[in-house]
Short mmCIF file of C-alpha atoms and ligand atoms in Angstrom, two decimals:
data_model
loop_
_atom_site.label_atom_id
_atom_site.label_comp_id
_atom_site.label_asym_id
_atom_site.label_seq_id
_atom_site.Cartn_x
_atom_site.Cartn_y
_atom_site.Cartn_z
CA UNK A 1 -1.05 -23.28 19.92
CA UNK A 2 -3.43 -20.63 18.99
CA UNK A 3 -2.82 -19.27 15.11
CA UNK A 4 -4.45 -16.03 14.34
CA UNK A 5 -7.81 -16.28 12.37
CA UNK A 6 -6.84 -13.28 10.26
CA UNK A 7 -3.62 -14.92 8.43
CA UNK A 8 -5.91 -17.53 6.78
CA UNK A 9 -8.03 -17.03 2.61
CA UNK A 10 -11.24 -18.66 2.60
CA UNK A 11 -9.77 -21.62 0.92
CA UNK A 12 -7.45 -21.89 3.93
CA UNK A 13 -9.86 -21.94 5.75
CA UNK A 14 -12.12 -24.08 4.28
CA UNK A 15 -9.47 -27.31 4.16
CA UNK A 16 -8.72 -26.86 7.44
CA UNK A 17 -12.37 -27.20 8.47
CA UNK A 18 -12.67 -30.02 5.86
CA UNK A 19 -9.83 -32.04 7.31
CA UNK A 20 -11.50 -31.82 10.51
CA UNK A 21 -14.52 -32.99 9.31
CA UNK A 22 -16.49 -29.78 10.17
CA UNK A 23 -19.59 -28.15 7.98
CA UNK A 24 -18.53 -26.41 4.93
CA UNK A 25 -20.19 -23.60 5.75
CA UNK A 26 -18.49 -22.50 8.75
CA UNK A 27 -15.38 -20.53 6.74
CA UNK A 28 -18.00 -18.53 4.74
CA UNK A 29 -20.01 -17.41 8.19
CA UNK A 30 -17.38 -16.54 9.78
CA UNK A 31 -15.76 -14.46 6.51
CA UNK A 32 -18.86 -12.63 6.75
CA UNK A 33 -18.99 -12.37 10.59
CA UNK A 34 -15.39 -10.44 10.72
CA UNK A 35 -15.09 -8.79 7.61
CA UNK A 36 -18.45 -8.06 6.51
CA UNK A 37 -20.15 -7.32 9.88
CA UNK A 38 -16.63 -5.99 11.39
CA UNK A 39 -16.98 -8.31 14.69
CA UNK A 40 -14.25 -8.53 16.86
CA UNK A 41 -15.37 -11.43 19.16
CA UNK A 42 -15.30 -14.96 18.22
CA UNK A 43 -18.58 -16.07 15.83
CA UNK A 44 -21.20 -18.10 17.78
CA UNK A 45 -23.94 -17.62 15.30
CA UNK A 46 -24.84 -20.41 13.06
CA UNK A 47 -21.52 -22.22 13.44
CA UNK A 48 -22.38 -25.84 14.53
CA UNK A 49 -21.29 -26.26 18.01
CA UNK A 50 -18.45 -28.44 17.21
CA UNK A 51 -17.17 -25.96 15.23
CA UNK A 52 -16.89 -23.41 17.66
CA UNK A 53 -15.27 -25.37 19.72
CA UNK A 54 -12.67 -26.08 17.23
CA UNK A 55 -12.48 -22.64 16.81
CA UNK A 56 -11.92 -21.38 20.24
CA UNK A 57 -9.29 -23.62 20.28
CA UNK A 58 -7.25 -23.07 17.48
CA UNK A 59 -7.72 -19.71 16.66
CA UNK A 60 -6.53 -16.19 18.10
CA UNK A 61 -8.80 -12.88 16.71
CA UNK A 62 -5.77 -10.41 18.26
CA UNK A 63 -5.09 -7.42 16.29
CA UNK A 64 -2.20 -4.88 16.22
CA UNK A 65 -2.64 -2.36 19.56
CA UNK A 66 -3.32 0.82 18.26
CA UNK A 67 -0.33 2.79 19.83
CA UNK A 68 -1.36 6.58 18.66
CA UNK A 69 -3.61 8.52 16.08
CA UNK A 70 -2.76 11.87 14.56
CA UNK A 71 -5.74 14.08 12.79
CA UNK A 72 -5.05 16.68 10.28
CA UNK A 73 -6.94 19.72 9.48
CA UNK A 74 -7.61 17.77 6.29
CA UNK A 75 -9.21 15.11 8.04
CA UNK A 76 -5.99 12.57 6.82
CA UNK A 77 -5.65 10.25 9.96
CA UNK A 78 -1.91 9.03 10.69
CA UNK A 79 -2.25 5.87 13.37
CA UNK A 80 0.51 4.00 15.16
CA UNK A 81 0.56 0.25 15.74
CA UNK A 82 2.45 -1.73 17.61
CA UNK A 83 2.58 -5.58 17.04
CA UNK A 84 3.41 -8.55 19.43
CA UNK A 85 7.17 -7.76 19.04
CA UNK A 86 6.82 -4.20 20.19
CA UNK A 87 8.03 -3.26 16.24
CA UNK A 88 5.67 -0.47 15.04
CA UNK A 89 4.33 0.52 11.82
CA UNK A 90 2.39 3.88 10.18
CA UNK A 91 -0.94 3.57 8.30
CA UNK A 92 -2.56 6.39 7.01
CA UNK A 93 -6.30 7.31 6.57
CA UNK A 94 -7.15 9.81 3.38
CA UNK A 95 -10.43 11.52 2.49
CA UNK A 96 -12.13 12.23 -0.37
CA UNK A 97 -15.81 13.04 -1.28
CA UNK A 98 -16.36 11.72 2.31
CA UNK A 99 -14.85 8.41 1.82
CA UNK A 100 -11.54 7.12 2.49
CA UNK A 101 -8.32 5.58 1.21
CA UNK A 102 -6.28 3.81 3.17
CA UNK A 103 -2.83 3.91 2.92
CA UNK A 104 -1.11 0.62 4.07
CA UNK A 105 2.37 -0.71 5.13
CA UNK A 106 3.83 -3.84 4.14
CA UNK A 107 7.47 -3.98 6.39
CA UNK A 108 8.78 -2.37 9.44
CA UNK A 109 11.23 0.14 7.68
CA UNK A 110 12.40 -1.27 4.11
CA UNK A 111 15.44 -2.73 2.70
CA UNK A 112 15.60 -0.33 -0.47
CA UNK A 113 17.10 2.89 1.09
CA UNK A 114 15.74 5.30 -1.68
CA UNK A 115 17.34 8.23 -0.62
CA UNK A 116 14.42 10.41 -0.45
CA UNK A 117 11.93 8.69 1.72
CA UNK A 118 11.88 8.22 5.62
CA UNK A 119 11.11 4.83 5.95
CA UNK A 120 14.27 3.98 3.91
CA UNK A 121 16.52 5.76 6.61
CA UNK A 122 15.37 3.00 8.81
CA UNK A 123 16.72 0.03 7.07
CA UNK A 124 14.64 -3.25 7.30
CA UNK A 125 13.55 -4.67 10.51
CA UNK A 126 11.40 -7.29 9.25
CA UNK A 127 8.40 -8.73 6.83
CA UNK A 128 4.53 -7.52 8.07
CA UNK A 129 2.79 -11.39 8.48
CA UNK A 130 -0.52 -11.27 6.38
CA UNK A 131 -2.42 -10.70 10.12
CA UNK A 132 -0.54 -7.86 10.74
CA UNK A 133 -1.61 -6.10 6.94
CA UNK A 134 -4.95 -7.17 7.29
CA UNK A 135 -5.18 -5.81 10.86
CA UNK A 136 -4.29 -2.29 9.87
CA UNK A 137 -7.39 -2.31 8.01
CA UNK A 138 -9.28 -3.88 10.35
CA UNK A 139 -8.01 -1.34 13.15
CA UNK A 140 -8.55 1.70 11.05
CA UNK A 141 -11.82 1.01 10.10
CA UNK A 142 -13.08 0.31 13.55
CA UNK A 143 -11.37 3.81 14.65
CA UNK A 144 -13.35 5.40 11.43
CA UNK A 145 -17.11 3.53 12.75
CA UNK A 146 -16.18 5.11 16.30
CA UNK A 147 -15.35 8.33 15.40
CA UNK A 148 -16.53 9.25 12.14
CA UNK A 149 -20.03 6.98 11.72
CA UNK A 150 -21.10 9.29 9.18
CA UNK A 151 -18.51 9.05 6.72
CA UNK A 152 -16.33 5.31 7.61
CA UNK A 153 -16.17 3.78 4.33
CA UNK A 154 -12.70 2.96 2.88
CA UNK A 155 -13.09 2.49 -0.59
CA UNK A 156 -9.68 2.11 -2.16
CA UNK A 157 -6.64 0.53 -0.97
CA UNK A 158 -2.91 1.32 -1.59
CA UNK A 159 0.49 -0.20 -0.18
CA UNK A 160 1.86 2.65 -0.20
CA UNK A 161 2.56 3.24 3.53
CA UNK A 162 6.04 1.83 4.77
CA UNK A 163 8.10 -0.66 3.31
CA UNK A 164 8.22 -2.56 -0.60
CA UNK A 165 4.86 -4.52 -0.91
CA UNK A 166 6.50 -6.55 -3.79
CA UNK A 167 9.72 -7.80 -1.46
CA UNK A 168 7.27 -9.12 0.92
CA UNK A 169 5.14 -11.14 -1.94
CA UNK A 170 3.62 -14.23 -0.27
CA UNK A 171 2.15 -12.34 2.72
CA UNK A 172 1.18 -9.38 0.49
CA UNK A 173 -0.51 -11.68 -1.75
CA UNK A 174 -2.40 -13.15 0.98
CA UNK A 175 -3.86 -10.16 2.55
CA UNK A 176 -5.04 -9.16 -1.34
CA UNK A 177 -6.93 -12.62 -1.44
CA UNK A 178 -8.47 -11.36 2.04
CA UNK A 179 -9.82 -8.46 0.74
CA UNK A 180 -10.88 -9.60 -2.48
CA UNK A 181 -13.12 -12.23 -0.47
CA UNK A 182 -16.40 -12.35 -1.88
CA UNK A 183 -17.80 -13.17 2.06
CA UNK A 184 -15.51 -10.83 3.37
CA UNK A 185 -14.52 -6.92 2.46
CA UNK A 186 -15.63 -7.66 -1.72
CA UNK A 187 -13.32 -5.10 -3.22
CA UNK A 188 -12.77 -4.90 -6.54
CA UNK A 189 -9.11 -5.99 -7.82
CA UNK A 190 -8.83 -2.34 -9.37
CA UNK A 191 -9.45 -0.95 -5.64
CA UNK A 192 -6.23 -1.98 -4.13
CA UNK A 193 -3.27 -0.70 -5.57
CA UNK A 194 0.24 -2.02 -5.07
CA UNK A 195 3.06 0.57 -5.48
CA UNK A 196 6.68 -0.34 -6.07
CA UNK A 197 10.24 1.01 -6.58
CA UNK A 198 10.74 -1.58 -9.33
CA UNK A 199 11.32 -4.83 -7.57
CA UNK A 200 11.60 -7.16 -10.40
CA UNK A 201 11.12 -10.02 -9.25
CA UNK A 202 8.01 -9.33 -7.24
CA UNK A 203 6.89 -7.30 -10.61
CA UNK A 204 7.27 -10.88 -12.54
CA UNK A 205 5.52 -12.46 -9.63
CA UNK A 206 2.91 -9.91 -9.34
CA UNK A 207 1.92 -10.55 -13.35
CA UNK A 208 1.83 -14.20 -13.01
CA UNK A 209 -0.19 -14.59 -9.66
CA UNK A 210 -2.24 -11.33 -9.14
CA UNK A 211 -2.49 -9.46 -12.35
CA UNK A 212 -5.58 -7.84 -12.09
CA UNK A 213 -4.59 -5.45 -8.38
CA UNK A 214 -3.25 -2.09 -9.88
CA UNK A 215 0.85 -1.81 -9.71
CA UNK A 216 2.03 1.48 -9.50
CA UNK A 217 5.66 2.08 -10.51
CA UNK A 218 7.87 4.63 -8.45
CA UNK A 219 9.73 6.10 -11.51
CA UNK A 220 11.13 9.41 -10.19
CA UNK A 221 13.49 10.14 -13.62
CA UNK A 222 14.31 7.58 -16.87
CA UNK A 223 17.83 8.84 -16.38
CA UNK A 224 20.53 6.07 -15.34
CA UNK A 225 22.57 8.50 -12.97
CA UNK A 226 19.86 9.91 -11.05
CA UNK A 227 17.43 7.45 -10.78
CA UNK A 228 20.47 5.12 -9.31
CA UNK A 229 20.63 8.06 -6.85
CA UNK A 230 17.23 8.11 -5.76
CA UNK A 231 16.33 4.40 -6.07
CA UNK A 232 19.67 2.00 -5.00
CA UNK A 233 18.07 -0.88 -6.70
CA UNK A 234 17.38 0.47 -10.26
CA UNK A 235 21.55 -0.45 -10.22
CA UNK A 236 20.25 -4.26 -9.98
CA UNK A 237 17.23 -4.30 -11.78
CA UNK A 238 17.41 -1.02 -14.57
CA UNK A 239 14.85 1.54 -15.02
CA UNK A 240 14.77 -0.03 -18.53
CA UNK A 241 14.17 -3.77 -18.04
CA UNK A 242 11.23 -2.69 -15.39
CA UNK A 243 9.38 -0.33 -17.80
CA UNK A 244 9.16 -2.74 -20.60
CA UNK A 245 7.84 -5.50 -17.94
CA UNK A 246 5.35 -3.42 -16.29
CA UNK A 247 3.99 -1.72 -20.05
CA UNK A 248 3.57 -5.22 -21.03
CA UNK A 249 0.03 -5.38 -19.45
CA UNK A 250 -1.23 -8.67 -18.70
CA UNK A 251 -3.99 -10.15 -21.25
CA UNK A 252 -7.52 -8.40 -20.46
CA UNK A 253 -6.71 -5.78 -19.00
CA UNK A 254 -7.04 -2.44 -20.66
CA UNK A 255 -6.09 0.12 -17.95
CA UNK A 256 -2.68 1.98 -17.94
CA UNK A 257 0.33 1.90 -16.29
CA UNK A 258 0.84 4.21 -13.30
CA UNK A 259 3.92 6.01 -12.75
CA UNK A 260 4.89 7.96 -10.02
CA UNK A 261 7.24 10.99 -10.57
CA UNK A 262 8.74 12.12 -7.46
CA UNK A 263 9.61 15.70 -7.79
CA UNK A 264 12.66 17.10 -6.08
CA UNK A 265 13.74 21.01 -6.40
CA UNK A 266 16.24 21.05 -8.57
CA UNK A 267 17.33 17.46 -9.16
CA UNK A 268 14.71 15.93 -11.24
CA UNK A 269 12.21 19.24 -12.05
CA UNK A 270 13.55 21.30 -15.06
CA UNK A 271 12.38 21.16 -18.18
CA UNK A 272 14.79 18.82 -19.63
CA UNK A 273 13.86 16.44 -17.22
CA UNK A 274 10.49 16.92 -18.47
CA UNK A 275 11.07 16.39 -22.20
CA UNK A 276 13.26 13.20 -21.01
CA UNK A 277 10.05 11.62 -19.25
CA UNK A 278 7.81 12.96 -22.38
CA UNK A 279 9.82 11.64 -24.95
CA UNK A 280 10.58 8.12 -22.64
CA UNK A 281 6.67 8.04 -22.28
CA UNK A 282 4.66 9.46 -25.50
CA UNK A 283 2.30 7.48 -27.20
CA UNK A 284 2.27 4.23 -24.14
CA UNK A 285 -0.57 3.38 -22.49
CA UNK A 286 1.08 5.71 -19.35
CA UNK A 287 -0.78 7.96 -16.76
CA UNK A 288 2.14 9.91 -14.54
CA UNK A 289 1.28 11.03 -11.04
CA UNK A 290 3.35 13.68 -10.11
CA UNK A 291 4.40 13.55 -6.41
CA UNK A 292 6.03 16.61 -4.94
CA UNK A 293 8.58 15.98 -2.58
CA UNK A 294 7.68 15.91 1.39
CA UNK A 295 10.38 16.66 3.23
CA UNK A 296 11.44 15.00 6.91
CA UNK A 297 13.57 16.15 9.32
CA UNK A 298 17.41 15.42 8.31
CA UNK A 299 16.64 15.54 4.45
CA UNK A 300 18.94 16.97 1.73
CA UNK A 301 16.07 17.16 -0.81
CA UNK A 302 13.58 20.17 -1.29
CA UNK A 303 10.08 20.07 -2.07
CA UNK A 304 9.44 22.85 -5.81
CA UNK A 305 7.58 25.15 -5.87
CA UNK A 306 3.56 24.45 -6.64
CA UNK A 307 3.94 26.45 -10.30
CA UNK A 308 7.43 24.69 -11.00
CA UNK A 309 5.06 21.49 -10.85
CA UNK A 310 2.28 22.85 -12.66
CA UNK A 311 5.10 23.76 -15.30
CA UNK A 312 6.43 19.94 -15.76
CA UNK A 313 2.77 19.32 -15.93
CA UNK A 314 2.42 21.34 -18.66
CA UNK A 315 5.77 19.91 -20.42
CA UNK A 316 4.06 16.39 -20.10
CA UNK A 317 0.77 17.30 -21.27
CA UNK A 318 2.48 18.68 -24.57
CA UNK A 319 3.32 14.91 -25.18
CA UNK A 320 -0.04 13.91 -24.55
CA UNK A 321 0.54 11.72 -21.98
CA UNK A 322 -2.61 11.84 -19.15
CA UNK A 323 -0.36 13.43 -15.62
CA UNK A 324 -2.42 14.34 -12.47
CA UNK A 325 -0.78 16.37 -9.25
CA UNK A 326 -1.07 14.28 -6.35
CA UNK A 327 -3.01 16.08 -3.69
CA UNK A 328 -0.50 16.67 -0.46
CA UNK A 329 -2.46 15.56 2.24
CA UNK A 330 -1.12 15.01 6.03
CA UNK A 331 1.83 16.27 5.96
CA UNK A 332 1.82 18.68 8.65
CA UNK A 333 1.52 15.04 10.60
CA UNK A 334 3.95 13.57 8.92
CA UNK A 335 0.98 11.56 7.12
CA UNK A 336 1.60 12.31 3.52
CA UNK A 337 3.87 9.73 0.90
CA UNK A 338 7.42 8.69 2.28
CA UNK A 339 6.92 10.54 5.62
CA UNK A 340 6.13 7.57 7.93
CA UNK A 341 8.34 6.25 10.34
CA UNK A 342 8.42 3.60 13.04
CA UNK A 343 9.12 6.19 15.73
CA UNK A 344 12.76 7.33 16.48
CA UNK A 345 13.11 4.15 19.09
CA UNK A 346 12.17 1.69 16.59
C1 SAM B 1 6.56 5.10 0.54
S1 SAM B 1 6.47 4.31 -1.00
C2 SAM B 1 5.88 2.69 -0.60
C3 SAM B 1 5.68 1.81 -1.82
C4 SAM B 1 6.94 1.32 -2.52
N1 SAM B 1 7.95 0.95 -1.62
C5 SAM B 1 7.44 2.34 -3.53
O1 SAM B 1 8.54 2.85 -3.33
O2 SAM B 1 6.76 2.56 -4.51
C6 SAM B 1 5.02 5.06 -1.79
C7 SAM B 1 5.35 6.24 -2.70
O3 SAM B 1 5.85 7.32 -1.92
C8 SAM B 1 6.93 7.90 -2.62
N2 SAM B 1 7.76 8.63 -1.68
C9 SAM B 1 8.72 8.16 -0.87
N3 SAM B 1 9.28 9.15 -0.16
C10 SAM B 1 8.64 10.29 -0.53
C11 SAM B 1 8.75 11.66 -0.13
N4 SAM B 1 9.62 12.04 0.80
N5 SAM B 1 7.93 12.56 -0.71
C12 SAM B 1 7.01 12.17 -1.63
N6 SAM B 1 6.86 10.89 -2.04
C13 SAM B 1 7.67 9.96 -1.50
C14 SAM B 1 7.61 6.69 -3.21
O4 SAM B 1 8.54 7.00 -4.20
C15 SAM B 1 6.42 5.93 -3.74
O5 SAM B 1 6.06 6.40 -5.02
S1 SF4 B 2 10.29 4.71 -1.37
FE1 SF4 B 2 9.40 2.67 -1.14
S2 SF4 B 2 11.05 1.30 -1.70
FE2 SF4 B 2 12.00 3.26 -1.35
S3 SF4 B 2 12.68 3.20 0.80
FE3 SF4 B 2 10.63 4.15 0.75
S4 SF4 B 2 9.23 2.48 1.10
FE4 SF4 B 2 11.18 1.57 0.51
#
């Protein structure tokens, strides 16, 4: 049986081709045939013959059917896929300066069922495979070549699309490797960040076997009550025990922690909720990204106004602690963070 080429690292690849006895330098070529040169079809060039005929026999180069692409006035491009299963999944293209972020998912729906994001009214279907991460990239950026030549590179990535990157490690972890790939797509670790709700255990696994990606923390408030609200597991694993383990930043590595702030009219957005987070987060190695609230149809929570957030901002800059607004983009497509969805059948 066929696997598919796109689950496998280099290193993968390179003991399989060892224990069959095959040149060494087949795994690199063909790295640098799919990822580099974005080819779709099988490589032929300078793979020894046997080679390719081990390869065209053990090896399947499907990726996920693209099922439907949205375009905003913003130029933020929502896309659909569908995998082998029929199970679909939301990725999300974002501009900026002409390049692009892409925003990836990591499960069909998610198991966490914060109450304030879409994807968590879904419940968890089931883990993306490494193929199926590594396809949404591949996917997108073949749309991008086709459609937008003159602006298609994709410069940062961030799990931040549907699902808890950290409760789907191994295959996570995987598809980082992939990209990382000096023959292959060569980002830098500090280009791909992974965003969580405070997972612990994939946070401990995260600083022990891929320190140097970016983790972004989904904060939202420092207060028990309402962050239990918001965020189900911060009951298992407190908003207490996964601050301390994500400040703790791993040996050589001098950027700060990222935490997103989630704010919701009236529930998390006055000013002592403000001073809370300032105190919590004064004189840490912290940068806050303040996320206002999208809203989705069947929602109870409200979106502030823009000065109400521009007013916390102000509250947190008295502390001295480095906030930015994040930029709504997409959302009258449904595009922007927490919005996606498998579809209403799915
Ligand atoms: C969709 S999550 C995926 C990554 C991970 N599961 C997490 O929670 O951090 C990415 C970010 O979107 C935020 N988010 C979820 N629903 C949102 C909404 N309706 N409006 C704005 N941000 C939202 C999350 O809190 C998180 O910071
Ligand atoms: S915010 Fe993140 S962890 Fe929470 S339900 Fe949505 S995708 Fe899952």
């Amino acid at each position: 049986m066929r696997t598919s080429f796109y689950q496998y690292t280099l290193p993968e690849l390179q003991e399989l081709f060892a224990l069959q006895g095959l040149p060494s330098s087949g795994p690199g070529l063909m790295f640098n045939w799919h990822y580099k040169k974005r080819k779709t079809e099988p490589c032929v060039i300078d793979l020894a013959k046997k080679s390719i005929a081990y390869v065209a026999e053990n090896f399947s180069f499907d990726l996920p059917t693209l099922d439907t692409v949205h375009e905003s006035q913003d130029k933020t491009v929502k896309f659909l896929f569908k995998f082998k299963d029929d199970l679909k999944v939301e990725t999300v293209l974002i501009p900026f300066n002409g390049k692009y972020t892409i925003c990836i998912s990591s499960q069909v729906g998610c198991a966490m069922k914060c109450s304030f994001c879409h994807t968590g009214t879904q419940g968890l279907k089931r883990n993306l495979s490494t193929e199926e991460i590594i396809g949404q990239f591949l996917e997108a950026q073949r749309w991008l070549s086709a459609n937008r030549p003159e602006d298609d590179r994709i410069l940062n990535i961030v799990f931040m699309g549907q699902g808890e990157p950290l409760h789907n490690f191994d295959a996570v972890k995987k598809a980082c490797e992939i990209f990382l790939t000096q023959h292959g797509l060569s980002l830098a670790p500090h280009k791909i960040t992974i965003s969580t709700a405070g997972y612990l255990p994939g946070l401990q696994r995260w600083k022990a076997e891929m320190p140097k990606v970016n983790i972004a923390v989904s904060l939202h408030s420092v207060i028990k009550e309402k962050r239990d609200k918001l965020i189900p597991i911060n009951q298992r694993y407190p908003v207490e025990d996964v601050m301390k383990f994500a400040e703790e930043i791993p040996e050589g590595r001098t950027r700060f922690v990222t935490y997103e702030y989630l704010m919701i009219k009236n529930f998390n957005d006055s000013d002592e909720d403000a001073h809370i987070t300032g105190r919590a987060l004064a004189g840490k190695n912290v940068y806050i990204s303040l996320i206002p609230f999208n809203p989705f149809p069947g929602t109870e929570y409200e979106r502030p106004e823009m000065h109400e957030v521009d007013h916390f901002k102000t509250i947190l800059d008295s502390y001295k602690i480095p906030t930015l607004i994040r930029k709504t983009k997409g959302d009258e497509i449904l595009a922007a963070c927490g919005q996606l969805h498998s579809g209403k059948n799915k």
